Amino acid sequence: MDSDKAVVIFQPSGRRGEVPRGVNLIEASRLLGVDIEALCGEKKVCGKCIVRVEEGHFEKYGITSSMSHVSEWKEEEDKFINAERREKGFRLGCVAKVEGDVLIFVPEESRAGKQVVSKAARDIHIDHDPAVKLYYVQVDPATFEEPTGDFERICRGLERDYGLSNLTIDIFALRTLPTALREGNWNVTVSVWNDKEIVRVRPGKFDHAYGLAIDVGTTTVAAYFCDLTTMEVVDTVSMMNPQCKYGEDVMARITFHMTTDDGLKRMSDDIIEGLNDLIKQALDNTYPPKKKVKKKKGEEGPDEFVEAPVAGKTYLRLTNDDIEDITIGFNTAMHHILLGLNPEFVGLAPFPPVIHHSMDIKARDLGININSSSYLFVLPNEAGFVGADNVGVLICEEPYKHDENQLIIDIGTNGELVLGNRHKLISSSCATGPALEGAQLSFGMRAAPGAIERIEIDPDTKDVNYKVIGRDAWRKFSEPKEMKAKGICGSGILDVLAELYSSGVILKSGIFNKKALKDCPRFRINPENRQSEFVLAWAEESSIDKDIVITQKDVRQIQLAKGALYAGCKLMVKRMGLKKLDKVKIAGAFGTHVDRTKALVMGLFPDCEIDMIQSVGNAAGDGCRAALLNVKKRVEANWCSRNVEYVELTVEPTFQQDFMEAMQLPHMTDPFPHLRGIVRDEILDQK
């Protein structure tokens, strides 16, 4: 490595590269195509560019990051960063200069190009039967003649009016009981969990309780804020998983735990802090927006803000106490890390989880800031690499209730597959890696403004047309400077392999077709690394003053991911003894954006009719929501986790051969008759 340069890695964007030593972190972020807020133009007066320098050895990236690898603290930073945050590694990006290898975490509030997390709630049918139900009860006041305890008095009323018996009460709810009873003039609304335990008592009559269904992905976290009474999704809030800085995949995070003394605690604390931030975000959205009060001329002091309600809009104005239930799903490694369970053995054959079964945990025991007495329902795990998120997909899509054979592919950092029907279901996991989400590619990035999300390549001219997030018009309808492209995100990555192949830019082996590209200005050999590359967007169309390219190495990375998925699908179809599939469902954030024709062109799964391919969006999150709003789904989840047969693909005798053949486009030998008329015959018939 050049001694005048240092490696800088920005998370959660995943962008990395060498930058000259001595540049500040804002300049480093520009060089690597990362957007950090700098409203004052680096005058050190706005405090918007706060970032965190991570401490420790990050084996995944091969670097040791340290606060000593940036320049000394400056007094301008005291105004924006207190002693506690300074101790944790927070710095102003416009002040701190790069002096060695560093991993920089950019908090949500400092990101200029906000991450686009596509995990909207779908309109699915859920029978209404939440774990937390509200009961309004009127009781007789205590008297000398009848001095029965407040709790017993309420229990008597609940049994009389609703047939509830043998109830218990959480100690935190019990502490509020006497005051609530008397403030409500002996009329109270009681929240009862699973018809067993009182978790909240409020004076008077209330008609609504709220809950959160949370899908913790390796890369992103989405939470559905629901009214438990009406089943309405009040809001959807999302964030990047703050654990991204420890590595983009689960094995990197397990390794971080094994190589760092307090690694597990750091990762667990990070995700719990992140969940509390999501909860705060959901609650803040129930209040009117605020606007800054204009200061008088010469007036100093902190800025003041006042509410600015939108005319005609009603605001719920909820607090942490109003969230009375949470359901949560995640892959097995994320499950163990959040709960502080040793994840080491999940990463070692035969990959056993610490627990398969679901759990009901008091949220307060994990430090999650909701109603003090309420529970967190943790969906059950299927296996070491097929977790509660896959159970969420199952209870949402319910393949076990149908005769048709469904293949459900949940594409994320880890690809999870389910195949079968009401007679039998099998599941497996494929190490797709983070390439499909933008990591490990030269210009890969998260889905944020400026990311190329759709691509078309003309088969004759090899010209590229594309669309970026944040701009409606495609390249061919725009001036170059209007595009402001920064890189390529997941949906664009799925597009690009199919387009490179179907336009003849690459051969079915994935190698650039040098013969067809002989006079193409977009194809070249990079003089620095001698790698073949193809230009997707010229420097004049970018906001990073560089050509955005896809390299031969990038193509290989995408092929590895798609090959793993295809090989998994093929082995499962073989295991089930099927001739064909009745339906293919694509789940996950990719499921929302994937072009099903291009998914088939690149060979993401075996050949089938295009009309059989269906997008089901964030089915894992929808499954968590189903479990939040219907307790029977929780029972169903436990049944699923133990009745789906897990298949470990890597020990299948033909896996390596199947994987190698699946690397080709769409496949080395398997026919794809449904691509006739979509891909040119001379391309489809390559040997």
XYZ file of C-alpha atoms in Angstrom:
687
model
C 0.000 0.000 0.000
C 1.138 3.565 -0.735
C 2.572 4.956 2.552
C 1.112 8.361 1.694
C -2.368 6.858 1.727
C -4.595 5.173 4.298
C -7.589 2.870 4.021
C -10.867 4.481 5.073
C -14.076 2.464 5.372
C -17.411 4.222 5.813
C -20.326 2.345 7.357
C -23.179 1.746 6.947
C -22.701 2.736 3.267
C -20.002 0.091 2.858
C -17.827 2.412 0.714
C -14.089 1.961 1.158
C -10.820 2.898 -0.469
C -7.445 4.564 -0.079
C -7.307 8.321 0.509
C -4.317 10.653 0.961
C -3.231 10.998 4.597
C -3.986 14.460 5.942
C -7.374 14.977 4.315
C -10.277 15.497 6.705
C -13.062 12.936 6.957
C -15.473 15.077 4.924
C -12.982 15.202 2.037
C -12.364 11.444 2.415
C -16.110 10.857 2.218
C -16.301 12.870 -1.017
C -13.431 10.920 -2.560
C -15.252 7.668 -1.784
C -18.719 8.851 -2.782
C -20.225 9.043 0.717
C -22.601 11.889 1.575
C -22.089 13.497 4.996
C -23.993 16.631 6.010
C -21.796 19.756 5.952
C -24.277 22.621 5.946
C -21.782 25.290 6.995
C -19.333 24.424 4.223
C -16.746 23.032 6.671
C -16.588 26.273 8.684
C -16.850 24.141 11.871
C -19.990 25.949 13.063
C -22.978 23.710 12.220
C -22.039 20.457 13.978
C -23.928 18.407 11.385
C -20.964 16.255 10.307
C -20.518 14.261 13.527
C -19.139 10.766 12.863
C -17.684 8.026 15.058
C -14.188 6.565 14.751
C -14.454 2.863 15.594
C -11.841 1.248 17.809
C -10.450 -2.257 17.272
C -9.188 -4.788 14.757
C -11.675 -5.561 11.991
C -10.558 -8.855 10.521
C -13.219 -8.764 7.811
C -11.540 -5.691 6.309
C -7.981 -6.476 7.339
C -7.495 -3.180 9.195
C -7.015 -1.920 12.726
C -8.988 1.264 13.351
C -8.168 3.596 16.202
C -8.932 7.084 17.440
C -5.170 7.629 17.326
C -5.365 7.198 13.527
C -7.022 10.609 13.164
C -5.685 14.044 14.077
C -5.853 15.450 17.599
C -9.015 16.824 19.190
C -9.690 20.515 18.501
C -11.515 22.888 20.813
C -14.089 23.688 18.074
C -15.441 20.186 18.654
C -16.277 20.860 22.341
C -19.299 22.891 21.279
C -20.962 19.896 19.599
C -19.562 16.784 21.285
C -19.677 16.267 25.055
C -17.080 14.339 27.066
C -19.074 11.113 27.087
C -19.492 11.070 23.292
C -15.857 12.118 22.809
C -14.862 9.057 24.851
C -16.944 6.886 22.489
C -15.019 8.143 19.469
C -17.308 10.862 18.080
C -15.561 13.567 16.021
C -16.459 16.386 13.656
C -15.830 15.189 10.102
C -14.619 18.616 9.014
C -11.975 18.713 11.791
C -10.622 15.168 12.164
C -7.955 14.324 9.579
C -6.975 10.874 8.348
C -3.563 9.791 9.682
C -3.964 5.995 9.432
C -6.437 3.240 8.578
C -9.877 3.947 10.051
C -13.399 2.604 10.058
C -15.894 5.461 10.309
C -19.526 5.017 11.313
C -21.801 7.784 10.007
C -24.882 8.150 12.269
C -28.303 8.524 10.645
C -28.540 12.239 11.463
C -25.218 12.982 9.738
C -26.092 11.268 6.454
C -26.974 13.643 3.623
C -28.203 10.919 1.284
C -30.631 9.041 3.486
C -30.791 5.295 3.015
C -33.887 4.122 1.148
C -35.187 1.021 2.945
C -37.911 -0.633 0.868
C -39.836 -2.560 3.464
C -43.345 -1.134 3.260
C -46.111 -3.164 4.884
C -48.242 -5.115 2.402
C -51.993 -5.351 2.614
C -52.294 -8.943 3.858
C -55.211 -10.597 5.641
C -54.656 -11.088 9.376
C -57.333 -12.348 11.776
C -57.527 -9.904 14.681
C -56.438 -11.575 17.923
C -53.562 -9.620 19.527
C -51.700 -10.808 22.616
C -52.484 -7.537 24.422
C -56.184 -6.731 24.803
C -57.898 -3.840 26.555
C -60.629 -4.351 29.157
C -62.603 -1.506 30.700
C -63.741 -2.368 34.199
C -65.791 -0.513 36.854
C -65.339 -1.615 40.445
C -66.893 -0.636 43.758
C -64.778 1.628 45.962
C -63.083 0.089 48.982
C -65.013 0.463 52.241
C -64.572 -0.581 55.876
C -67.104 -3.303 55.203
C -65.356 -4.407 51.982
C -61.624 -3.550 52.228
C -60.537 -6.095 49.591
C -57.185 -5.291 47.933
C -57.165 -3.162 44.784
C -55.761 -5.987 42.632
C -58.275 -8.542 43.876
C -61.054 -6.019 43.343
C -60.034 -5.540 39.692
C -59.677 -9.297 39.157
C -63.180 -9.791 40.460
C -64.520 -7.198 38.020
C -62.626 -8.727 35.062
C -63.956 -12.202 35.861
C -67.494 -10.850 36.271
C -67.514 -8.823 33.041
C -65.187 -10.800 30.748
C -64.755 -14.274 32.249
C -61.016 -13.724 32.870
C -59.669 -15.725 35.809
C -56.379 -16.541 37.554
C -54.759 -13.298 36.407
C -51.364 -12.109 37.617
C -49.956 -8.570 37.490
C -46.468 -7.326 36.726
C -44.812 -5.447 39.596
C -44.430 -2.247 37.549
C -48.139 -2.286 36.645
C -49.023 -3.051 40.276
C -47.188 0.070 41.407
C -49.448 2.245 39.236
C -52.659 0.459 40.217
C -53.766 2.296 43.403
C -53.308 5.769 41.912
C -54.940 4.822 38.581
C -57.986 3.363 40.356
C -58.609 6.476 42.391
C -57.815 8.924 39.576
C -60.325 7.069 37.427
C -62.941 7.140 40.175
C -62.713 3.307 40.353
C -63.019 2.973 36.567
C -59.900 1.766 34.748
C -58.712 0.343 31.422
C -56.581 -2.723 31.950
C -54.147 -4.118 29.356
C -53.941 -7.893 29.686
C -51.228 -9.970 27.981
C -52.347 -13.369 26.672
C -55.336 -13.256 29.047
C -52.867 -14.083 31.822
C -51.038 -11.012 33.071
C -51.981 -7.385 33.599
C -49.260 -5.209 32.044
C -50.850 -1.753 32.263
C -53.570 0.056 34.212
C -54.905 3.438 33.094
C -57.539 5.607 34.805
C -60.786 5.925 32.824
C -61.699 4.452 29.440
C -59.161 3.962 26.628
C -59.786 2.367 23.251
C -56.293 1.954 21.793
C -53.039 0.159 22.504
C -50.015 0.050 20.220
C -47.296 -2.399 19.292
C -44.261 -2.815 17.059
C -43.401 -5.634 14.662
C -39.647 -5.503 14.009
C -37.645 -7.227 11.284
C -33.946 -7.084 12.126
C -31.977 -7.822 8.971
C -28.211 -8.162 8.706
C -28.137 -4.882 6.788
C -31.411 -3.074 7.520
C -33.963 -2.921 10.336
C -37.640 -2.158 9.708
C -40.367 -1.640 12.297
C -44.123 -1.565 11.716
C -45.895 0.614 14.277
C -49.387 -0.843 14.648
C -52.607 -0.022 16.454
C -53.366 -3.279 18.278
C -57.057 -2.418 18.400
C -57.730 -1.509 14.761
C -54.750 -3.386 13.176
C -53.843 -0.193 11.281
C -50.151 0.292 10.421
C -49.721 3.761 11.890
C -46.174 4.163 10.579
C -43.217 2.258 9.153
C -39.779 3.300 10.375
C -36.446 1.886 9.287
C -32.714 2.244 9.687
C -29.426 0.654 8.687
C -28.355 -2.052 11.117
C -25.692 -0.262 13.212
C -23.742 -3.549 13.397
C -22.701 -3.100 9.718
C -19.434 -1.613 10.924
C -18.402 -4.989 12.369
C -18.810 -6.649 8.971
C -21.476 -6.931 6.301
C -22.280 -10.608 6.868
C -23.083 -12.767 9.901
C -19.802 -14.705 9.842
C -17.833 -11.440 10.061
C -19.850 -10.471 13.151
C -19.405 -13.884 14.757
C -15.657 -13.507 14.078
C -15.699 -10.041 15.679
C -17.215 -11.587 18.817
C -14.554 -14.307 18.861
C -11.610 -11.943 18.328
C -12.715 -9.012 20.528
C -13.066 -9.248 24.316
C -16.288 -7.251 24.555
C -17.357 -7.831 20.931
C -20.692 -9.492 21.743
C -21.674 -6.786 24.217
C -20.715 -4.004 21.802
C -22.796 -5.500 19.000
C -25.737 -6.233 21.314
C -25.654 -2.714 22.791
C -25.530 -1.234 19.287
C -28.649 -2.995 18.033
C -30.597 -2.290 21.246
C -29.630 1.386 21.000
C -30.753 1.245 17.363
C -34.128 -0.275 18.313
C -34.638 2.459 20.899
C -33.855 5.047 18.219
C -36.494 3.445 15.967
C -39.019 3.514 18.814
C -38.240 7.202 19.404
C -38.597 7.886 15.673
C -42.015 6.189 15.570
C -43.219 8.100 18.647
C -41.819 11.452 17.458
C -43.830 11.019 14.249
C -47.059 11.059 16.317
C -46.380 14.713 17.225
C -46.560 17.780 14.956
C -43.353 18.739 13.130
C -41.322 21.544 14.697
C -39.997 24.707 13.170
C -37.180 26.913 14.357
C -38.087 30.211 16.024
C -36.434 33.062 14.166
C -34.023 34.972 16.378
C -34.048 38.714 16.728
C -31.104 40.583 15.292
C -28.049 40.123 17.489
C -29.789 37.543 19.709
C -27.612 34.613 20.756
C -28.197 31.349 22.586
C -29.530 27.915 21.648
C -32.103 27.570 18.887
C -35.748 27.293 19.953
C -38.347 25.174 18.199
C -42.141 25.293 18.299
C -44.754 22.866 17.000
C -46.118 23.562 13.527
C -49.184 21.303 13.138
C -50.513 20.612 9.652
C -54.037 22.031 9.352
C -56.737 19.398 9.741
C -54.359 16.653 10.870
C -54.859 14.875 14.207
C -51.782 13.848 16.171
C -51.773 10.838 18.501
C -49.020 12.262 20.772
C -47.942 8.874 22.088
C -45.267 8.003 24.662
C -43.092 4.956 25.299
C -45.725 3.631 27.739
C -48.224 3.426 24.856
C -46.208 0.679 23.158
C -47.488 -2.429 24.922
C -46.202 -5.303 22.772
C -43.351 -6.110 20.383
C -42.730 -9.038 18.048
C -39.284 -9.428 16.549
C -37.700 -11.670 13.923
C -34.126 -11.984 12.682
C -31.647 -14.513 11.358
C -30.134 -16.819 13.956
C -26.866 -14.898 14.364
C -28.673 -11.540 14.763
C -31.056 -13.256 17.262
C -28.141 -14.496 19.387
C -26.246 -11.206 19.256
C -29.238 -9.078 20.302
C -30.048 -11.429 23.177
C -26.397 -11.643 24.247
C -26.223 -15.378 23.493
C -22.866 -16.771 22.378
C -23.162 -17.002 18.546
C -19.854 -18.846 18.102
C -21.337 -22.324 17.654
C -23.898 -21.141 15.102
C -20.882 -20.617 12.852
C -19.406 -24.067 13.472
C -20.708 -27.378 12.066
C -23.304 -28.701 12.705
C -24.421 -25.038 13.338
C -26.799 -25.548 16.322
C -28.631 -22.492 17.703
C -28.723 -21.944 21.474
C -32.540 -22.161 21.320
C -35.072 -23.089 18.673
C -38.266 -22.137 20.500
C -39.872 -18.713 20.646
C -39.428 -16.601 23.768
C -41.424 -14.060 25.733
C -38.988 -11.636 27.356
C -39.748 -8.518 29.357
C -38.609 -5.653 27.128
C -37.130 -3.881 30.153
C -34.759 -6.827 30.717
C -33.157 -6.065 27.357
C -33.132 -2.298 27.902
C -35.807 -1.667 25.278
C -37.758 1.486 26.067
C -41.469 0.663 25.945
C -44.142 0.163 28.615
C -42.225 -1.173 31.643
C -44.343 -4.309 32.106
C -44.647 -5.348 28.462
C -43.137 -8.257 26.591
C -41.023 -8.847 23.532
C -42.098 -11.942 21.569
C -39.041 -13.428 19.859
C -39.957 -15.593 16.874
C -38.391 -19.098 16.876
C -35.341 -20.233 14.886
C -35.374 -23.048 12.340
C -31.636 -23.781 12.229
C -28.216 -22.175 12.514
C -28.492 -20.390 9.174
C -32.270 -20.286 8.788
C -33.667 -18.077 11.488
C -36.804 -16.473 12.817
C -36.952 -14.191 9.778
C -37.625 -17.240 7.613
C -40.308 -18.368 10.062
C -41.847 -14.920 9.541
C -41.879 -15.535 5.776
C -43.570 -18.918 6.322
C -46.369 -17.690 8.594
C -46.992 -14.827 6.167
C -47.043 -16.849 2.930
C -48.438 -20.096 4.462
C -47.141 -22.605 1.867
C -48.085 -25.340 4.371
C -51.761 -24.629 3.664
C -51.578 -25.141 -0.127
C -51.253 -28.032 -2.566
C -49.092 -26.197 -5.112
C -45.318 -26.446 -4.772
C -43.947 -23.015 -3.930
C -40.312 -21.934 -3.971
C -39.834 -18.896 -1.733
C -36.514 -17.074 -2.062
C -35.723 -14.464 0.602
C -32.799 -12.536 -0.882
C -30.650 -10.593 1.535
C -27.096 -10.740 2.805
C -27.945 -14.388 3.380
C -30.251 -16.116 0.880
C -32.896 -18.319 2.505
C -34.944 -20.820 0.505
C -38.155 -22.694 1.300
C -39.721 -25.273 -1.017
C -42.822 -27.406 -0.695
C -46.523 -27.503 0.066
C -48.919 -28.706 2.742
C -47.467 -32.214 2.623
C -43.802 -31.352 3.090
C -41.565 -28.303 3.428
C -37.781 -28.077 3.263
C -35.547 -25.057 3.813
C -31.925 -24.157 3.198
C -29.544 -21.248 3.312
C -27.132 -19.890 0.668
C -24.179 -17.650 1.377
C -25.067 -15.011 -1.221
C -22.833 -12.556 0.612
C -23.295 -8.800 0.511
C -22.426 -8.399 -3.198
C -26.099 -8.177 -4.194
C -26.512 -5.306 -1.719
C -23.617 -3.303 -3.121
C -20.754 -4.289 -0.822
C -17.584 -5.765 -2.337
C -18.259 -4.101 -5.728
C -16.057 -1.263 -6.994
C -18.956 1.209 -7.081
C -21.502 -0.733 -5.057
C -23.509 1.246 -2.509
C -26.640 1.105 -0.389
C -29.947 2.288 -1.816
C -29.655 6.068 -1.387
C -30.056 9.112 -3.645
C -27.661 8.861 -6.599
C -27.567 5.061 -6.635
C -28.215 3.494 -10.042
C -31.313 1.353 -9.475
C -32.321 0.361 -13.031
C -30.137 -0.327 -16.085
C -30.702 -1.026 -19.773
C -27.909 -1.789 -22.281
C -28.583 -1.563 -26.013
C -27.575 -4.911 -27.622
C -26.432 -3.179 -30.826
C -24.710 0.030 -29.709
C -23.840 -1.142 -26.146
C -25.009 2.261 -24.939
C -26.237 2.412 -21.325
C -29.487 3.923 -20.123
C -30.091 4.031 -16.390
C -32.164 5.556 -13.618
C -30.909 6.781 -10.234
C -32.731 6.932 -6.912
C -34.079 10.426 -6.303
C -34.618 11.267 -9.987
C -37.631 10.195 -12.050
C -36.163 10.758 -15.522
C -33.901 8.137 -17.094
C -30.457 9.043 -18.475
C -31.606 9.241 -22.106
C -34.138 11.940 -21.170
C -31.645 13.993 -19.137
C -28.605 16.184 -19.441
C -25.464 14.357 -18.201
C -24.895 16.719 -15.257
C -28.482 16.164 -14.029
C -27.909 12.487 -13.212
C -25.507 12.923 -10.266
C -24.851 9.181 -10.116
C -22.745 7.887 -7.220
C -22.706 4.107 -7.575
C -24.956 1.105 -8.046
C -27.334 -0.461 -5.479
C -29.023 -3.863 -5.155
C -31.796 -3.599 -7.740
C -29.299 -2.135 -10.234
C -26.882 -4.980 -9.510
C -29.568 -7.550 -10.328
C -30.321 -5.607 -13.528
C -26.715 -5.202 -14.616
C -25.738 -8.871 -14.838
C -28.830 -9.711 -16.906
C -28.254 -6.699 -19.172
C -24.520 -7.347 -19.643
C -25.374 -10.903 -20.703
C -28.432 -10.271 -22.886
C -26.712 -7.348 -24.683
C -23.635 -9.467 -25.427
C -21.227 -7.363 -23.328
C -20.271 -10.516 -21.428
C -20.322 -14.138 -22.526
C -22.332 -16.759 -20.664
C -19.164 -17.571 -18.682
C -19.168 -14.007 -17.338
C -16.024 -12.995 -19.240
C -16.160 -9.692 -21.136
C -16.819 -10.352 -24.832
C -13.713 -8.585 -26.162
C -14.550 -9.427 -29.758
C -17.958 -7.683 -29.570
C -16.470 -4.792 -27.547
C -13.456 -4.136 -29.805
C -14.554 -0.627 -30.826
C -16.781 0.125 -27.815
C -15.592 3.234 -25.925
C -17.207 1.946 -22.723
C -14.943 -1.097 -22.541
C -11.320 -0.700 -21.419
C -8.460 -2.120 -19.396
C -7.877 -0.110 -16.227
C -4.254 1.110 -16.394
C -3.798 0.940 -12.595
C -4.968 -2.612 -11.871
C -5.003 -4.065 -15.421
C -8.611 -5.205 -14.899
C -11.225 -5.216 -17.655
C -14.101 -2.829 -16.935
C -17.229 -1.476 -18.568
C -18.397 2.112 -17.991
C -21.982 2.452 -16.762
C -21.910 6.215 -16.180
C -19.287 8.714 -17.344
C -17.651 11.100 -14.874
C -19.701 14.040 -16.227
C -22.874 12.146 -15.209
C -21.621 11.449 -11.672
C -21.384 13.502 -8.523
C -18.045 11.899 -7.602
C -16.104 13.100 -10.687
C -15.270 9.512 -11.670
C -16.502 7.071 -14.279
C -18.773 4.531 -12.562
C -17.735 1.122 -13.857
C -18.474 -2.569 -13.448
C -15.265 -4.620 -13.419
C -14.539 -8.247 -14.267
C -14.081 -8.862 -10.531
C -17.488 -7.276 -9.830
C -19.154 -9.564 -12.370
C -17.540 -12.562 -10.652
C -18.843 -11.446 -7.243
C -22.413 -11.213 -8.574
C -22.013 -14.583 -10.304
C -20.933 -16.179 -7.018
C -24.059 -14.868 -5.278
C -26.462 -15.876 -8.028
C -24.724 -19.242 -8.469
C -25.208 -20.051 -4.773
C -28.935 -19.266 -5.014
C -29.459 -21.291 -8.177
C -27.520 -24.291 -6.853
C -29.612 -24.180 -3.662
C -32.867 -24.071 -5.614
C -31.787 -26.919 -7.901
C -30.694 -29.194 -5.045
C -33.954 -28.600 -3.170
C -36.056 -29.336 -6.267
C -34.022 -32.545 -6.705
C -34.450 -33.433 -2.995
C -38.238 -33.050 -3.295
C -38.313 -35.143 -6.497
C -40.098 -32.406 -8.456
C -40.143 -31.976 -12.240
C -41.254 -28.337 -12.099
C -42.276 -25.535 -9.763
C -45.825 -24.207 -9.505
C -44.839 -20.803 -8.143
C -41.689 -18.804 -7.354
C -41.953 -16.041 -4.744
C -39.188 -13.491 -4.254
C -39.141 -11.952 -0.770
C -36.989 -9.375 0.990
C -36.270 -5.785 -0.035
C -35.120 -7.224 -3.377
C -38.550 -8.766 -3.781
C -39.997 -5.268 -3.965
C -37.677 -4.071 -6.726
C -36.450 -7.081 -8.666
C -37.445 -7.266 -12.319
C -38.712 -10.841 -12.527
C -37.733 -11.217 -16.203
C -34.174 -10.097 -15.492
C -34.013 -12.389 -12.458
C -34.764 -15.280 -14.803
C -32.318 -14.004 -17.460
C -29.437 -13.937 -14.966
C -30.406 -17.412 -13.734
C -31.301 -16.617 -10.144
C -33.477 -19.774 -10.076
C -34.407 -22.612 -12.485
C -36.418 -21.884 -15.638
C -40.146 -21.321 -15.223
C -42.964 -19.287 -16.743
C -42.511 -15.568 -16.107
C -46.096 -15.293 -14.851
C -45.330 -17.813 -12.088
C -42.768 -15.445 -10.546
C -44.282 -13.257 -7.858
C -42.866 -10.496 -5.655
C -43.981 -10.700 -2.016
C -42.008 -7.772 -0.571
C -40.767 -7.919 3.002
C -42.582 -11.135 3.919
C -40.395 -11.600 7.028
C -41.602 -8.255 8.401
C -45.192 -9.017 7.415
C -44.902 -12.309 9.308
C -43.731 -10.429 12.421
C -46.768 -8.151 12.006
C -49.079 -11.164 11.695
C -47.641 -12.505 14.973
C -48.148 -9.099 16.618
C -51.818 -8.935 15.647
C -52.731 -12.607 16.003
C -51.471 -14.844 18.839
C -52.346 -17.994 16.890
C -49.594 -17.030 14.449
C -47.149 -17.335 17.359
C -48.243 -20.927 17.895
C -48.015 -21.488 14.136
C -44.480 -20.039 14.161
C -43.312 -22.623 16.700
C -44.926 -25.400 14.649
C -43.168 -24.146 11.498
C -39.755 -23.944 13.137
C -39.895 -27.624 14.098
C -41.736 -29.058 11.087
C -39.690 -27.620 8.236
C -36.824 -29.927 7.338
C -33.542 -28.033 7.115
C -31.178 -29.150 4.337
C -27.470 -28.305 4.698
C -26.548 -27.698 1.064
C -22.787 -27.663 1.468
C -22.702 -31.348 2.461
C -24.754 -32.432 -0.559
C -22.399 -34.529 -2.761
C -23.188 -32.579 -5.970
C -23.176 -29.095 -4.424
C -19.766 -27.983 -5.734
C -20.566 -29.208 -9.253
C -24.043 -27.616 -9.191
C -22.592 -24.368 -7.873
C -19.893 -24.229 -10.561
C -22.429 -24.869 -13.351
C -24.820 -22.255 -11.899
C -22.138 -19.559 -12.112
C -22.742 -19.342 -15.856
C -25.554 -17.275 -17.371
C -28.277 -18.275 -17.058
C -26.719 -21.743 -16.499
C -23.990 -23.900 -18.000
C -26.262 -26.730 -19.175
C -29.822 -26.338 -17.879
C -32.194 -25.150 -20.637
C -34.208 -21.921 -20.318
C -36.958 -22.266 -22.964
C -38.995 -19.474 -21.354
C -36.267 -16.981 -22.338
C -36.869 -17.597 -26.069
C -38.015 -14.314 -27.569
C -36.660 -12.384 -24.550
C -32.943 -13.024 -25.092
C -31.536 -13.247 -28.644
C -31.108 -16.833 -29.838
C -27.398 -16.431 -30.626
C -26.789 -15.320 -27.028
C -29.043 -17.957 -25.469
C -27.481 -20.722 -27.568
C -23.874 -19.988 -26.597
C -21.831 -23.081 -25.732
